[in-house]
Coordinates of C-alpha atoms and ligand atoms in Angstrom, one line a residue:
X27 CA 0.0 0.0 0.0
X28 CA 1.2 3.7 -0.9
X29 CA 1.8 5.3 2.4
X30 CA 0.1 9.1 2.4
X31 CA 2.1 12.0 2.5
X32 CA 1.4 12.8 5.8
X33 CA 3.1 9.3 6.9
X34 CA 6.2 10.3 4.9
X35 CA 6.6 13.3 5.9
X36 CA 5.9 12.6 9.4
X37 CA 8.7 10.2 9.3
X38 CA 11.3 11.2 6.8
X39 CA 11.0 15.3 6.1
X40 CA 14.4 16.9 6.7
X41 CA 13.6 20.7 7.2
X42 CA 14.8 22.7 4.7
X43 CA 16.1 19.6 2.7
X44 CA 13.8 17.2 2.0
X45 CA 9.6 16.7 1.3
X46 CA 7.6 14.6 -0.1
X47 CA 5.0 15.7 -2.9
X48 CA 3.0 14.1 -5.2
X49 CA 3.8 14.0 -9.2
X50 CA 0.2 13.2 -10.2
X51 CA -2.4 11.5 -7.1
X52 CA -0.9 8.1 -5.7
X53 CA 2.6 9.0 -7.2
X54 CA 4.5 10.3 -4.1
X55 CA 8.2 12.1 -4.9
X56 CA 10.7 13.0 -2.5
X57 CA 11.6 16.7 -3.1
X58 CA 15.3 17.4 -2.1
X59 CA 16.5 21.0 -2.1
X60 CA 19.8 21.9 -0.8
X61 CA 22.3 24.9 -1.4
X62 CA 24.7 21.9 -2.9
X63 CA 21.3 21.0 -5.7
X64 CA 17.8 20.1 -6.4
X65 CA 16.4 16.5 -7.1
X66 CA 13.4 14.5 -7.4
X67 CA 12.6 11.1 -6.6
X68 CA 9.3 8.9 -7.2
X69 CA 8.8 6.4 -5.2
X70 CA 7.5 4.2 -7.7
X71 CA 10.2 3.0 -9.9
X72 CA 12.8 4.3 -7.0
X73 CA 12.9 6.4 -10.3
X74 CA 15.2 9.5 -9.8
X75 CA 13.5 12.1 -11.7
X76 CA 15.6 15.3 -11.9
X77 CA 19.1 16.0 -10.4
X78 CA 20.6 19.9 -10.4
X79 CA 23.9 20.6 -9.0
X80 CA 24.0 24.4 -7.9
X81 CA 24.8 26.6 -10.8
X82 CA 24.1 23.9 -13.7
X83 CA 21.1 23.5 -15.9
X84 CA 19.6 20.2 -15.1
X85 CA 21.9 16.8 -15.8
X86 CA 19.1 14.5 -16.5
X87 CA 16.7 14.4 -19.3
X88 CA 13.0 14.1 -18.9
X89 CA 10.6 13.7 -22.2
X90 CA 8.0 16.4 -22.0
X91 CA 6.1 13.2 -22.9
X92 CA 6.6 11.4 -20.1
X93 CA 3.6 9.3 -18.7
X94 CA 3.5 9.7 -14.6
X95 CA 0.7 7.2 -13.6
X96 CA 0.5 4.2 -11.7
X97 CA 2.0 0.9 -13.4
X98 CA 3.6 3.3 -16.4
X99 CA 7.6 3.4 -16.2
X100 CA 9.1 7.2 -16.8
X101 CA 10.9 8.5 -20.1
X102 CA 13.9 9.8 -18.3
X103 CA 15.6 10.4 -15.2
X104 CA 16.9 6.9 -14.2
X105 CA 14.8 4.0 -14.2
X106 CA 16.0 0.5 -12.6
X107 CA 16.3 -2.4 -14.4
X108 CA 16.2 -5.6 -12.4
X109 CA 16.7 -8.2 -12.4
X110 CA 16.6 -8.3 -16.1
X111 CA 18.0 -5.5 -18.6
X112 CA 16.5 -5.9 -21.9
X113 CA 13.7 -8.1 -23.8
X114 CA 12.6 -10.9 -21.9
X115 CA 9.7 -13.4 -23.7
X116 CA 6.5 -12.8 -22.4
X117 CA 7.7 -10.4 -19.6
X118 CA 8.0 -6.6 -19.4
X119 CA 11.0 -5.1 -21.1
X120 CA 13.8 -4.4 -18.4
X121 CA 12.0 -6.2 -15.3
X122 CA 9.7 -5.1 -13.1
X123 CA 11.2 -3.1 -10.6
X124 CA 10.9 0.3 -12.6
X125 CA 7.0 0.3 -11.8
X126 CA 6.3 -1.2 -8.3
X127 CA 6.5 1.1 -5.3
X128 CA 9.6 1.4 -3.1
X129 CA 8.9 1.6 0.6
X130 CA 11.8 4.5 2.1
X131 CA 13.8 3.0 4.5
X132 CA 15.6 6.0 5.6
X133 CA 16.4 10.0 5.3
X134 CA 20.0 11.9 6.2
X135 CA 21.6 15.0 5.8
X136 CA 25.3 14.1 6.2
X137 CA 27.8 16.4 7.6
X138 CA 28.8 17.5 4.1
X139 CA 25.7 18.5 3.0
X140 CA 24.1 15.6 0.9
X141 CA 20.9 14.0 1.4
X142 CA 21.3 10.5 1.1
X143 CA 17.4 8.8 1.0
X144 CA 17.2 5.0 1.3
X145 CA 14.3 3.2 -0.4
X146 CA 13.9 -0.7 -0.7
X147 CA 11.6 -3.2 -1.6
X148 CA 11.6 -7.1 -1.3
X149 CA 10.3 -10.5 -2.5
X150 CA 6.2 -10.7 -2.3
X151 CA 3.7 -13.3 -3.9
X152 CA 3.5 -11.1 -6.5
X153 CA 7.5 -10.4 -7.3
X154 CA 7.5 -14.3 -6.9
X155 CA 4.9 -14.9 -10.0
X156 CA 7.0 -12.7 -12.1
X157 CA 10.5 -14.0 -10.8
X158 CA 10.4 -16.4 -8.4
X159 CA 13.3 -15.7 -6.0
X160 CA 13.8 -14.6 -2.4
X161 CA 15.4 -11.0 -2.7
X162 CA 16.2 -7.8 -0.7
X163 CA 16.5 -4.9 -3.1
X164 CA 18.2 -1.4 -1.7
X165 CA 18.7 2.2 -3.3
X166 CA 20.5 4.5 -1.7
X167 CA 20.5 7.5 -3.8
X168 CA 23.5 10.4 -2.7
X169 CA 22.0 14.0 -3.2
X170 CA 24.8 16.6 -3.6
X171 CA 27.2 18.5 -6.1
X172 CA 27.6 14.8 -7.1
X173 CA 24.5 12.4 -7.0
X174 CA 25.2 8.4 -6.2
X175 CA 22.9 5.8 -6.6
X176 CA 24.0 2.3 -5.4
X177 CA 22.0 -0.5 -5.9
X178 CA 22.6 -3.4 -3.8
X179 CA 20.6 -7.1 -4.2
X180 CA 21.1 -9.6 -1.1
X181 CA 19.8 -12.7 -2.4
X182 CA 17.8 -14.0 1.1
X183 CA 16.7 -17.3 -0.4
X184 CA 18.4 -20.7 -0.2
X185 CA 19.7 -21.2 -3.8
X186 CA 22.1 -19.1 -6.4
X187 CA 20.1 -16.5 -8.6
X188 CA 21.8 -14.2 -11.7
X189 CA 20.8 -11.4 -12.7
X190 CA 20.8 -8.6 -14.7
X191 CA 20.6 -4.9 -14.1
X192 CA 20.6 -1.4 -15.1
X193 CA 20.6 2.3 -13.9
X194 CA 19.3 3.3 -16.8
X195 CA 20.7 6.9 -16.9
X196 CA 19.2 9.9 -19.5
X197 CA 21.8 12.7 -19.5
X198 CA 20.5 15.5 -21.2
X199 CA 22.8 16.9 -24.3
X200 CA 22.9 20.8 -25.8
X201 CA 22.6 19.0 -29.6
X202 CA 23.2 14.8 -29.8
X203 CA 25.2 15.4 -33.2
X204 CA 27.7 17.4 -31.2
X205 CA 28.0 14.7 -28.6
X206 CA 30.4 12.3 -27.7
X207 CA 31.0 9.6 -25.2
X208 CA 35.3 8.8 -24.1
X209 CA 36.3 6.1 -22.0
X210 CA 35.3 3.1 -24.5
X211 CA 37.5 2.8 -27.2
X212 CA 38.5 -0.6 -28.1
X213 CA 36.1 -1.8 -26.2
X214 CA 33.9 -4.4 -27.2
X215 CA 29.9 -4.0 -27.6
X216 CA 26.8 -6.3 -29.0
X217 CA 25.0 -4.0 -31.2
X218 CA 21.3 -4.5 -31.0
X219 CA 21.1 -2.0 -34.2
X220 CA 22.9 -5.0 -36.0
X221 CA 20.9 -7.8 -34.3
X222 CA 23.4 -7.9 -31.5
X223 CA 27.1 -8.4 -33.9
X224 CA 29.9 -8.2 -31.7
X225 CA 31.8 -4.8 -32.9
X226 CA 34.5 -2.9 -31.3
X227 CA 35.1 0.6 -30.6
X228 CA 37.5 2.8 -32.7
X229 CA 37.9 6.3 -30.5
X230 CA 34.7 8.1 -29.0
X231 CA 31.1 6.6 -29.6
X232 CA 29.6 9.7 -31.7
X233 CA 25.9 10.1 -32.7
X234 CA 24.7 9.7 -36.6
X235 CA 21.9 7.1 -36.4
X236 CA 20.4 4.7 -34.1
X237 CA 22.8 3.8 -31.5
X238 CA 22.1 0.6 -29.5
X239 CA 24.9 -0.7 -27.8
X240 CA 25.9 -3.5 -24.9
X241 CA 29.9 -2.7 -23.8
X242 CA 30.9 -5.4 -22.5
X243 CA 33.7 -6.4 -19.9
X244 CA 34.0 -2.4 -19.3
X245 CA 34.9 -0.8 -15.8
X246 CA 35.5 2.5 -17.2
X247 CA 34.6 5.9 -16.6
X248 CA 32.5 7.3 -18.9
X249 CA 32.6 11.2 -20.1
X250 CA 30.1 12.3 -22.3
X251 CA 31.6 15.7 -24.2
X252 CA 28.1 18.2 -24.5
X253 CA 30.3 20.2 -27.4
X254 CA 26.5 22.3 -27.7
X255 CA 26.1 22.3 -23.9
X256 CA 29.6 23.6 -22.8
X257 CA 30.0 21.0 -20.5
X258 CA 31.1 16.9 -19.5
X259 CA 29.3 14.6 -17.7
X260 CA 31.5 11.8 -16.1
X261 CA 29.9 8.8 -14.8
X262 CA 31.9 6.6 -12.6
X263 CA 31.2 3.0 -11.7
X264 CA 31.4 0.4 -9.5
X265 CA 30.0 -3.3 -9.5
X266 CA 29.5 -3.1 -13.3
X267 CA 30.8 -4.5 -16.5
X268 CA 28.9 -3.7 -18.9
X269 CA 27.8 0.0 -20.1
X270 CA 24.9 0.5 -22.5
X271 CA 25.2 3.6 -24.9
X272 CA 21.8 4.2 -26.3
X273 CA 20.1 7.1 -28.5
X274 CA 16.8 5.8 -30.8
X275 CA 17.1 8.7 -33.0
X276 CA 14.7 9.9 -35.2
X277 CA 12.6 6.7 -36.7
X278 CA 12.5 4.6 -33.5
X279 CA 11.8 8.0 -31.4
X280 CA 8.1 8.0 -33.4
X281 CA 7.2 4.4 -32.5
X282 CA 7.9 5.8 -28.8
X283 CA 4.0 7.2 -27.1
X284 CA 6.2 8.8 -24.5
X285 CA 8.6 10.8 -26.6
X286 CA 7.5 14.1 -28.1
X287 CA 9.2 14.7 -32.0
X288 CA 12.5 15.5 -32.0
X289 CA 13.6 15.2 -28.5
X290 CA 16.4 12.2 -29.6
X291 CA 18.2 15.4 -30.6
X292 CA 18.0 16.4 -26.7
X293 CA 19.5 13.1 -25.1
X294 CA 21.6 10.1 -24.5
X295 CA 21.4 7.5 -22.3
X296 CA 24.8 6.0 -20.8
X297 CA 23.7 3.3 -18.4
X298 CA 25.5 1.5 -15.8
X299 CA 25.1 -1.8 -16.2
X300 CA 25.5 -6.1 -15.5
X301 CA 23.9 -7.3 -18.9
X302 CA 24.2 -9.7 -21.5
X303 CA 26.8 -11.7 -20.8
X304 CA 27.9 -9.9 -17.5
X305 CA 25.6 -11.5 -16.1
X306 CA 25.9 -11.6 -12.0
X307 CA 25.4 -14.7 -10.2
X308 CA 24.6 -14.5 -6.4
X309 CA 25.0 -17.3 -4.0
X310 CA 22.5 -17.9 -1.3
X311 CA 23.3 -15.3 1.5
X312 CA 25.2 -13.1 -1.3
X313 CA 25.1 -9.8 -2.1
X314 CA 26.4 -7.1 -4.7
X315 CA 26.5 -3.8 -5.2
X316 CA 26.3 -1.6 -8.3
X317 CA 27.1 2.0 -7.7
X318 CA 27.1 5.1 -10.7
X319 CA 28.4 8.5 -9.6
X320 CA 27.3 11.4 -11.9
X321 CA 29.9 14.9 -11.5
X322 CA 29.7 17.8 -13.7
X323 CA 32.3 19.5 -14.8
Ligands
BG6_19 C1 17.9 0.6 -23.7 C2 17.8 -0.6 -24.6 O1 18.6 0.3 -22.6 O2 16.5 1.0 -23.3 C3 17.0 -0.2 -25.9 O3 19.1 -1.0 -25.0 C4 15.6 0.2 -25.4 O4 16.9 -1.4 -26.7 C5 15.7 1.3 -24.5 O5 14.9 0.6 -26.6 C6 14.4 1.9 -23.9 O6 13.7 0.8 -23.3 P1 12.2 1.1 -22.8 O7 11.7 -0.3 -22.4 O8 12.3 2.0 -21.6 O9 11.4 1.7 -23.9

């Protein structure tokens, strides 16, 4: 059940930091202003929504067609993938975490500044019919002049389970033709443009068509160049190997209900990932982390 705002606020308000709104009715958002920046999370999806260092214009990308309802996942901010990244027969595309409710399992102000909000969900009868697997799922999501969100899976059933998983970042971009992305040259990636052919990367990944890509066996930074935006956006990792590069330009953007015409020229995604064949495996009792940190420079 969606606790009411009054329950969340009465329990996890930080004065002057931290409130909880509502997007549309039943879709509660933490509201996190702070002289370090601004952010928004929904609690549905754990989905951080927006994220503003001081002085910047805003780091992630929201379509102005996004659908905020119950059940619907977000175009933008960063949607969770878990525990599978991609196509699955017969299931939803990129699991099922992205649109169930997150309880909040904690608020902070730290002593530097940063509100750090803990959500979490775990294993229920109905998590079970779509995946059946006794899991505990936490988000801690870092709110200051650099935002962190580290995922972590404890697997709190009495077999091995693998997964795979994705912080499915949209960075917004001053004009994608005059973007690039460093940090993955000769690396190799299954493009899903070329029905997943393993390719490998010559220099920076620039942007002159559909770009769908897996990078595999990567631990890399990655710094996408905003040559229209005057500015970089370095995303550092942790508990990943794989990072997805992905822009549907403009063909794929119109079979898209939630993205208005022409916004593919407006973003990227760069996602930190575990997919395809970085698979993780975790033991009964296990646990692992993925972590993405997001600066500005
Ligand atoms: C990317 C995938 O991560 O997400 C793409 O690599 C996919 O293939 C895209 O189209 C968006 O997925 P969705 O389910 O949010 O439309």
């Amino acid at each position: 059940m969606t606790p009411t705002l009054n329950t969340l606020n009465t329990s996890f308000a930080i004065t002057n930091a931290l409130h909880f709104a509502e997007a549309v009715p039943g879709l509660p958002v933490a509201d996190i202003r702070t002289p370090l920046a601004s952010a928004s999370v929904a609690l549905q999806g754990g989905h951080v929504l927006t994220w503003q260092p001081a002085g910047q214009s805003p780091v992630l990308w929201v379509s102005k067609a996004a659908v905020f309802a119950p059940g619907q996942p977000v175009r933008g901010g960063v949607p969770v993938c878990w525990p599978w990244f991609g196509a699955v027969p017969g299931k939803a595309t990129h699991g099922f975490v992205r649109t169930r409710m997150w309880q909040v399992r904690g608020t902070e102000l730290d002593a530097t500044g940063q509100v750090v909000l803990r959500l979490g969900m775990s294993d229920d009868d109905a998590t079970r019919a779509l995946w059946d697997h006794a899991f505990d799922l936490e988000l801690v999501v870092t709110v200051g002049s650099t935002l962190t969100l580290a995922l972590t899976t404890r697997n709190t059933g009495s077999a091995p389970f693998t997964i795979t998983q994705a912080l499915h970042t949209y960075f917004c971009t001053g004009d994608i033709a005059q973007t690039a992305v460093q940090g993955l040259d000769g690396t190799s990636y299954l493009d899903k443009v070329q029905n997943f052919a393993v390719c490998q990367q010559t220099g920076d990944v620039t942007f002159s068509g559909e770009t769908d890509r897996i990078y595999t066996d990567t631990e890399a930074d990655s710094l996408i160049l905003d040559g229209a935006g005057g500015r970089s956006i370095r995303i550092s990792k942790q508990g990943s190997a794989s990072t997805v590069v992905w822009n549907p330009w403009t063909e794929k953007e119109k079979t898209m209900a939630d993205m208005a015409a022409g916004e593919h020229r407006q973003f990227l995604c760069v996602e930190t990932c575990n997919a395809g064949p970085d698979a993780v495996a975790i033991a009964a009792g296990g646990a692992h982390t993925l972590v993405a940190t997001i600066s500005v420079a």
